[in-house]
Amino acid sequence: LLKVLKSSGINAEYGGVDQRKIFMFAEKYLPVLGYKKRIHFMNPMIPGLTGDKMSSSDPDSKIDLIDPPSAVKKKINKAFCEPGNVENNGLLSFSQYVIFPYLGARAFEIKRKPEHGGDISYPAFEDLKEAYRTEAIYPLDLKNAVATYINELLGPIVKEFQRKELKKLSSLAYPAPTSAKGGKAAAVERAVDISRVDIRVGKIVEIGPHPDADSLYVEKIDVGEAEPRTVISGLRNFVAQETLEGALVAVVCNLKPANMRGIKSHGMLLCASDKDHSTVEVLRVPEGSKPGERITTESFTESPDPQLNPKKKIFEKVQVDLTSSANLEVTYKGEPLRTSVGPILAPSLVNAAIR
């Protein structure tokens, strides 16, 4: 009753079908208490992007009207989207209740490379749903298309909200959270994803055995800085020295420097490894890539951390979603890692861990 009375002065109320009981309560008892009837609108409940209920307290479960394209792409990329699962799939629900009504007579199009099946379109939602159920299309296909259409839909709104007065309105409506002490805005923890990791193209300009460790190499690697970095790698039992001399490699450059048997290492070479770690391969960087060029995916393009905090194990959390695909492309959450020239490849290991 208190919840109904709290909004007693309004003419209409909008909510999900889960609010039906309280809406019916208001419909019956507000006139009895002397208040006028109001109109109630209800919409179907759409699952959140995380697989659970959509919640305002979980930013990753929903798309905001003023989310920029990069935020939309990131949220969609992180969304729960199990292959073949059409019952608990927030992206399919978004497609049914948001995208298809927006498209009108236009078909829902999925853009794919010819080697991945080529472009395909669906004139009706049920066609899209059945294609996903039978795995004729895959999670990344659906994610890419949904992100494209949502950004197309939100584009005019996002552009309008670049106006100074609307930015001010947004900040007043959604103020930054404050800390308990001093009332200052609390720092918002940045999401953990591959954009926080500074992976660059490196060129090995010098390599030799570690003087005090049989399994280690000492490398000098050009990563686009004034001087080459010293990097220690445990590759002597897996990769011949002459294979690495002059090679282009993928280097993690924002790990905390670590002493490796008396020599400080200022980075880490990324490699593909099988499950029992009996085979280790240095990732292949496409020829023509420049030392220092950043390696990332299409969606995760924010600036990396200056240095990763080892206590927060950011790289270890990112590493879980790094693997090599069936065509040997190194991917993060299904998106290929690449330079401006082309994708990063594992030489031969499929579904390998990247470490």
Short mmCIF file of C-alpha atoms in Angstrom, two decimals:
data_model
loop_
_atom_site.label_atom_id
_atom_site.label_comp_id
_atom_site.label_asym_id
_atom_site.label_seq_id
_atom_site.Cartn_x
_atom_site.Cartn_y
_atom_site.Cartn_z
CA LEU A 1 0.00 0.00 0.00
CA LEU A 2 2.80 2.43 0.87
CA LYS A 3 4.45 1.75 -2.48
CA VAL A 4 1.19 2.49 -4.29
CA LEU A 5 0.56 5.69 -2.31
CA LYS A 6 4.12 6.89 -2.93
CA SER A 7 3.27 7.32 -6.63
CA SER A 8 -0.39 8.25 -6.14
CA GLY A 9 -0.19 11.62 -7.91
CA ILE A 10 0.87 10.35 -11.32
CA ASN A 11 -1.32 9.79 -14.38
CA ALA A 12 0.41 6.67 -15.72
CA GLU A 13 2.94 4.08 -14.59
CA TYR A 14 5.22 1.88 -16.65
CA GLY A 15 6.85 -1.38 -15.61
CA GLY A 16 7.52 -5.01 -16.40
CA VAL A 17 4.95 -7.78 -16.16
CA ASP A 18 6.51 -8.71 -12.81
CA GLN A 19 4.78 -5.58 -11.45
CA ARG A 20 1.31 -6.83 -12.44
CA LYS A 21 0.11 -7.61 -8.90
CA ILE A 22 0.94 -4.19 -7.49
CA PHE A 23 -0.56 -2.52 -10.56
CA MET A 24 -3.81 -4.46 -10.02
CA PHE A 25 -3.72 -3.52 -6.34
CA ALA A 26 -3.45 0.16 -7.28
CA GLU A 27 -6.22 -0.23 -9.85
CA LYS A 28 -8.58 -1.56 -7.20
CA TYR A 29 -7.75 0.45 -4.09
CA LEU A 30 -6.65 3.94 -5.22
CA PRO A 31 -10.25 4.98 -6.08
CA VAL A 32 -11.43 3.57 -2.72
CA LEU A 33 -8.92 5.85 -0.98
CA GLY A 34 -10.07 8.88 -2.92
CA TYR A 35 -7.37 8.95 -5.60
CA LYS A 36 -8.05 8.92 -9.32
CA LYS A 37 -7.35 5.86 -11.40
CA ARG A 38 -4.19 5.83 -13.47
CA ILE A 39 -3.07 4.07 -16.61
CA HIS A 40 -0.71 1.12 -16.28
CA PHE A 41 1.64 0.01 -19.06
CA MET A 42 3.50 -3.30 -18.88
CA ASN A 43 6.20 -4.77 -21.08
CA PRO A 44 7.65 -8.30 -21.34
CA MET A 45 10.56 -9.11 -19.03
CA ILE A 46 13.83 -9.19 -20.99
CA PRO A 47 16.71 -11.20 -19.50
CA GLY A 48 19.80 -9.21 -18.65
CA LEU A 49 22.96 -9.49 -20.70
CA THR A 50 24.65 -11.43 -17.90
CA GLY A 51 22.09 -14.25 -18.05
CA ASP A 52 20.20 -13.13 -14.94
CA LYS A 53 17.51 -10.49 -14.44
CA MET A 54 18.30 -7.06 -15.85
CA SER A 55 19.24 -4.79 -12.95
CA SER A 56 20.05 -1.11 -12.62
CA SER A 57 22.66 -2.06 -10.01
CA ASP A 58 24.57 -4.18 -12.54
CA PRO A 59 25.73 -1.97 -15.44
CA ASP A 60 26.81 -4.97 -17.50
CA SER A 61 23.30 -6.45 -17.45
CA LYS A 62 21.74 -3.63 -19.48
CA ILE A 63 22.27 -1.10 -22.24
CA ASP A 64 21.76 2.56 -21.30
CA LEU A 65 20.27 4.99 -23.80
CA ILE A 66 23.38 7.15 -23.74
CA ASP A 67 25.98 4.36 -23.80
CA PRO A 68 28.63 5.23 -26.43
CA PRO A 69 29.36 2.66 -29.16
CA SER A 70 32.47 1.36 -27.38
CA ALA A 71 30.48 0.69 -24.18
CA VAL A 72 27.71 -1.06 -26.10
CA LYS A 73 30.22 -3.24 -27.94
CA LYS A 74 32.01 -4.11 -24.70
CA LYS A 75 28.79 -5.03 -22.87
CA ILE A 76 27.55 -7.12 -25.78
CA ASN A 77 30.90 -8.86 -26.07
CA LYS A 78 30.79 -9.80 -22.37
CA ALA A 79 27.16 -10.96 -22.54
CA PHE A 80 26.15 -14.50 -21.64
CA CYS A 81 25.43 -16.17 -24.98
CA GLU A 82 25.70 -19.95 -24.78
CA PRO A 83 25.70 -21.69 -28.18
CA GLY A 84 22.26 -23.07 -29.01
CA ASN A 85 20.62 -21.64 -25.86
CA VAL A 86 17.51 -19.71 -26.94
CA GLU A 87 15.63 -19.73 -23.62
CA ASN A 88 17.96 -17.71 -21.42
CA ASN A 89 19.57 -15.43 -23.95
CA GLY A 90 19.43 -11.67 -23.39
CA LEU A 91 20.74 -10.94 -26.87
CA LEU A 92 17.92 -12.87 -28.55
CA SER A 93 15.40 -11.07 -26.33
CA PHE A 94 16.92 -7.71 -27.30
CA SER A 95 16.60 -8.79 -30.92
CA GLN A 96 12.95 -9.79 -30.53
CA TYR A 97 11.65 -6.82 -28.54
CA VAL A 98 14.00 -4.01 -29.59
CA ILE A 99 15.83 -4.68 -32.86
CA PHE A 100 13.15 -6.34 -34.99
CA PRO A 101 10.53 -3.65 -34.17
CA TYR A 102 13.19 -1.03 -34.97
CA LEU A 103 14.04 -2.68 -38.30
CA GLY A 104 10.44 -2.76 -39.50
CA ALA A 105 10.47 -4.24 -43.02
CA ARG A 106 14.28 -4.58 -43.07
CA ALA A 107 15.84 -8.00 -42.52
CA PHE A 108 18.19 -8.75 -39.65
CA GLU A 109 21.61 -9.06 -41.31
CA ILE A 110 24.69 -10.83 -39.99
CA LYS A 111 27.95 -9.85 -41.68
CA ARG A 112 30.59 -12.60 -41.88
CA LYS A 113 33.74 -13.29 -43.82
CA PRO A 114 33.28 -15.79 -46.68
CA GLU A 115 35.46 -18.34 -44.88
CA HIS A 116 33.10 -18.10 -41.87
CA GLY A 117 29.96 -18.75 -43.93
CA GLY A 118 29.40 -15.34 -45.54
CA ASP A 119 26.64 -12.81 -44.93
CA ILE A 120 23.18 -14.07 -43.99
CA SER A 121 19.85 -12.35 -43.25
CA TYR A 122 16.67 -13.21 -41.37
CA PRO A 123 13.36 -11.47 -42.21
CA ALA A 124 11.61 -12.69 -39.04
CA PHE A 125 12.72 -13.21 -35.44
CA GLU A 126 11.63 -16.86 -35.41
CA ASP A 127 14.04 -17.52 -38.29
CA LEU A 128 16.91 -15.98 -36.32
CA LYS A 129 15.94 -17.91 -33.20
CA GLU A 130 15.84 -21.23 -35.05
CA ALA A 131 19.21 -20.55 -36.70
CA TYR A 132 20.74 -19.90 -33.30
CA ARG A 133 19.07 -22.97 -31.75
CA THR A 134 20.52 -25.23 -34.47
CA GLU A 135 23.90 -23.43 -34.25
CA ALA A 136 23.73 -22.30 -37.86
CA ILE A 137 25.00 -19.04 -36.39
CA TYR A 138 27.38 -18.66 -33.47
CA PRO A 139 27.59 -16.37 -30.43
CA LEU A 140 30.07 -13.98 -32.08
CA ASP A 141 27.81 -13.71 -35.17
CA LEU A 142 24.86 -12.69 -32.99
CA LYS A 143 26.92 -10.38 -30.78
CA ASN A 144 28.39 -8.46 -33.70
CA ALA A 145 24.99 -7.95 -35.34
CA VAL A 146 23.20 -6.95 -32.12
CA ALA A 147 25.93 -4.43 -31.25
CA THR A 148 25.75 -2.91 -34.74
CA TYR A 149 21.97 -2.45 -34.63
CA ILE A 150 21.87 -1.12 -31.07
CA ASN A 151 24.55 1.45 -31.89
CA GLU A 152 22.61 2.40 -35.02
CA LEU A 153 19.46 2.84 -32.92
CA LEU A 154 21.16 4.81 -30.14
CA GLY A 155 23.35 6.94 -32.42
CA PRO A 156 21.00 9.97 -32.63
CA ILE A 157 20.32 9.84 -28.88
CA VAL A 158 24.02 9.67 -27.97
CA LYS A 159 24.72 12.55 -30.37
CA GLU A 160 21.96 14.68 -28.81
CA PHE A 161 23.35 14.04 -25.34
CA GLN A 162 26.66 15.63 -26.29
CA ARG A 163 24.96 18.98 -25.65
CA LYS A 164 26.28 20.68 -22.52
CA GLU A 165 22.88 21.08 -20.84
CA LEU A 166 21.99 17.41 -21.36
CA LYS A 167 25.35 16.25 -20.02
CA LYS A 168 24.63 18.32 -16.91
CA LEU A 169 21.16 16.80 -16.65
CA SER A 170 22.61 13.30 -16.89
CA SER A 171 25.18 14.00 -14.15
CA LEU A 172 22.41 15.35 -11.88
CA ALA A 173 20.18 12.34 -12.55
CA TYR A 174 22.99 9.82 -12.07
CA PRO A 175 25.56 11.37 -9.70
CA ALA A 176 28.86 9.60 -9.13
CA PRO A 177 28.83 7.43 -5.97
CA THR A 178 30.38 9.07 -2.93
CA SER A 179 32.63 7.58 -0.30
CA ALA A 180 31.65 7.37 3.34
CA LYS A 181 34.38 9.80 4.37
CA GLY A 182 34.43 13.39 3.17
CA GLY A 183 31.62 12.98 0.64
CA LYS A 184 34.06 12.80 -2.28
CA ALA A 185 33.21 10.74 -5.32
CA ALA A 186 34.34 7.17 -4.84
CA ALA A 187 36.72 5.76 -7.39
CA VAL A 188 34.92 3.42 -9.79
CA GLU A 189 36.83 0.22 -10.36
CA ARG A 190 37.50 -0.29 -14.05
CA ALA A 191 36.22 -3.53 -15.54
CA VAL A 192 38.80 -6.25 -15.99
CA ASP A 193 39.31 -6.97 -19.67
CA ILE A 194 42.11 -7.13 -22.22
CA SER A 195 42.11 -3.36 -22.81
CA ARG A 196 43.92 -3.00 -19.47
CA VAL A 197 46.83 -5.12 -20.71
CA ASP A 198 49.50 -3.34 -22.75
CA ILE A 199 50.34 -5.91 -25.44
CA ARG A 200 52.69 -4.61 -28.13
CA VAL A 201 54.55 -5.80 -31.18
CA GLY A 202 58.15 -6.47 -30.28
CA LYS A 203 61.20 -7.36 -32.35
CA ILE A 204 63.92 -9.48 -30.77
CA VAL A 205 67.17 -7.69 -31.56
CA GLU A 206 69.42 -9.78 -29.32
CA ILE A 207 69.04 -13.15 -27.58
CA GLY A 208 71.23 -15.48 -25.56
CA PRO A 209 71.08 -18.07 -22.78
CA HIS A 210 70.62 -16.92 -19.20
CA PRO A 211 73.98 -17.30 -17.45
CA ASP A 212 72.44 -18.86 -14.34
CA ALA A 213 69.39 -20.79 -15.62
CA ASP A 214 69.36 -23.60 -18.18
CA SER A 215 65.72 -23.08 -19.15
CA LEU A 216 65.80 -19.30 -19.69
CA TYR A 217 66.70 -16.91 -22.50
CA VAL A 218 67.72 -13.27 -22.02
CA GLU A 219 66.30 -11.15 -24.85
CA LYS A 220 66.62 -7.54 -25.89
CA ILE A 221 63.31 -6.58 -27.50
CA ASP A 222 62.43 -3.42 -29.41
CA VAL A 223 58.90 -2.42 -28.32
CA GLY A 224 58.96 1.07 -29.82
CA GLU A 225 60.74 2.81 -26.95
CA ALA A 226 64.06 4.69 -26.85
CA GLU A 227 65.93 1.54 -25.77
CA PRO A 228 65.15 -2.17 -26.17
CA ARG A 229 63.69 -3.88 -23.10
CA THR A 230 65.36 -6.76 -21.35
CA VAL A 231 62.93 -9.67 -21.18
CA ILE A 232 63.52 -13.11 -19.66
CA SER A 233 61.58 -16.04 -21.13
CA GLY A 234 61.46 -19.72 -20.21
CA LEU A 235 61.66 -20.95 -23.80
CA ARG A 236 65.05 -22.66 -24.07
CA ASN A 237 63.51 -26.14 -23.73
CA PHE A 238 60.85 -25.39 -26.37
CA VAL A 239 62.12 -23.00 -29.06
CA ALA A 240 65.54 -22.87 -30.73
CA GLN A 241 67.49 -19.63 -30.30
CA GLU A 242 67.92 -19.13 -34.04
CA THR A 243 64.12 -19.28 -34.49
CA LEU A 244 63.72 -16.29 -32.20
CA GLU A 245 66.56 -14.13 -33.53
CA GLY A 246 65.01 -11.13 -35.29
CA ALA A 247 61.46 -12.47 -34.81
CA LEU A 248 58.37 -10.31 -34.35
CA VAL A 249 56.68 -11.27 -31.09
CA ALA A 250 53.76 -10.22 -28.85
CA VAL A 251 55.00 -8.68 -25.59
CA VAL A 252 53.06 -7.77 -22.44
CA CYS A 253 54.65 -4.46 -21.47
CA ASN A 254 52.86 -3.32 -18.31
CA LEU A 255 53.62 -6.12 -15.88
CA LYS A 256 55.59 -5.18 -12.80
CA PRO A 257 59.32 -5.82 -13.51
CA ALA A 258 60.48 -9.08 -11.91
CA ASN A 259 63.90 -10.48 -11.01
CA MET A 260 64.56 -13.73 -12.87
CA ARG A 261 67.64 -15.41 -11.42
CA GLY A 262 69.47 -12.13 -10.90
CA ILE A 263 68.33 -10.30 -14.06
CA LYS A 264 65.30 -8.01 -14.07
CA SER A 265 62.69 -8.79 -16.74
CA HIS A 266 60.62 -5.89 -18.11
CA GLY A 267 57.97 -7.80 -20.03
CA MET A 268 56.65 -11.19 -21.08
CA LEU A 269 56.46 -12.95 -24.46
CA LEU A 270 53.02 -14.39 -25.20
CA CYS A 271 52.99 -18.03 -26.25
CA ALA A 272 50.49 -20.78 -27.01
CA SER A 273 50.66 -23.89 -24.83
CA ASP A 274 48.93 -27.26 -24.83
CA LYS A 275 47.20 -28.58 -21.70
CA ASP A 276 50.14 -30.45 -20.24
CA HIS A 277 52.61 -27.69 -21.20
CA SER A 278 54.67 -30.16 -23.25
CA THR A 279 54.44 -27.98 -26.37
CA VAL A 280 54.95 -24.22 -26.26
CA GLU A 281 54.91 -21.98 -29.35
CA VAL A 282 55.73 -18.28 -29.65
CA LEU A 283 52.79 -16.41 -31.16
CA ARG A 284 53.20 -15.24 -34.76
CA VAL A 285 52.88 -11.52 -35.43
CA PRO A 286 52.10 -10.63 -39.08
CA GLU A 287 55.01 -9.37 -41.15
CA GLY A 288 54.92 -5.63 -41.65
CA SER A 289 53.75 -4.90 -38.09
CA LYS A 290 55.85 -2.18 -36.44
CA PRO A 291 57.60 -2.59 -33.08
CA GLY A 292 55.61 -0.71 -30.44
CA GLU A 293 52.26 -1.08 -32.23
CA ARG A 294 49.50 -2.07 -29.86
CA ILE A 295 47.89 -5.50 -30.16
CA THR A 296 44.22 -5.69 -29.14
CA THR A 297 40.73 -6.56 -30.39
CA GLU A 298 38.12 -4.52 -32.22
CA SER A 299 36.02 -3.89 -29.09
CA PHE A 300 38.58 -3.48 -26.32
CA THR A 301 40.45 -0.33 -27.33
CA GLU A 302 40.63 1.73 -24.13
CA SER A 303 44.07 2.78 -22.91
CA PRO A 304 45.91 0.13 -20.88
CA ASP A 305 46.92 0.54 -17.24
CA PRO A 306 50.37 2.15 -16.81
CA GLN A 307 51.31 -0.89 -14.73
CA LEU A 308 49.16 -3.85 -13.69
CA ASN A 309 48.77 -4.32 -9.96
CA PRO A 310 50.00 -7.89 -9.29
CA LYS A 311 47.80 -8.18 -6.19
CA LYS A 312 44.66 -7.79 -8.32
CA LYS A 313 45.77 -10.49 -10.78
CA ILE A 314 44.34 -8.60 -13.74
CA PHE A 315 46.39 -10.40 -16.37
CA GLU A 316 45.55 -13.78 -14.83
CA LYS A 317 41.83 -12.98 -15.10
CA VAL A 318 42.19 -11.82 -18.70
CA GLN A 319 44.25 -14.89 -19.56
CA VAL A 320 41.28 -17.19 -18.88
CA ASP A 321 39.54 -15.88 -22.02
CA LEU A 322 42.60 -15.97 -24.28
CA THR A 323 42.81 -18.94 -26.62
CA SER A 324 43.53 -20.00 -30.20
CA SER A 325 40.62 -20.69 -32.52
CA ALA A 326 40.11 -23.49 -35.06
CA ASN A 327 41.82 -21.32 -37.69
CA LEU A 328 44.71 -20.61 -35.26
CA GLU A 329 43.74 -16.96 -34.65
CA VAL A 330 44.45 -15.85 -31.09
CA THR A 331 41.18 -14.59 -29.60
CA TYR A 332 39.90 -12.87 -26.48
CA LYS A 333 36.26 -13.74 -25.76
CA GLY A 334 35.88 -14.76 -29.38
CA GLU A 335 37.42 -11.61 -30.88
CA PRO A 336 40.73 -11.92 -32.78
CA LEU A 337 43.81 -10.12 -31.46
CA ARG A 338 45.42 -8.17 -34.27
CA THR A 339 47.73 -5.43 -35.40
CA SER A 340 46.91 -3.01 -38.23
CA VAL A 341 48.35 -5.60 -40.63
CA GLY A 342 46.47 -8.71 -39.57
CA PRO A 343 45.64 -11.24 -36.83
CA ILE A 344 47.99 -12.79 -34.28
CA LEU A 345 48.33 -16.54 -34.84
CA ALA A 346 49.35 -19.65 -32.94
CA PRO A 347 51.71 -21.63 -35.20
CA SER A 348 49.89 -24.98 -34.87
CA LEU A 349 48.04 -25.36 -31.54
CA VAL A 350 44.22 -25.16 -31.63
CA ASN A 351 42.26 -24.28 -28.46
CA ALA A 352 45.55 -23.57 -26.75
CA ALA A 353 46.06 -21.58 -23.58
CA ILE A 354 47.80 -18.27 -24.18
CA ARG A 355 50.32 -17.43 -21.51
#
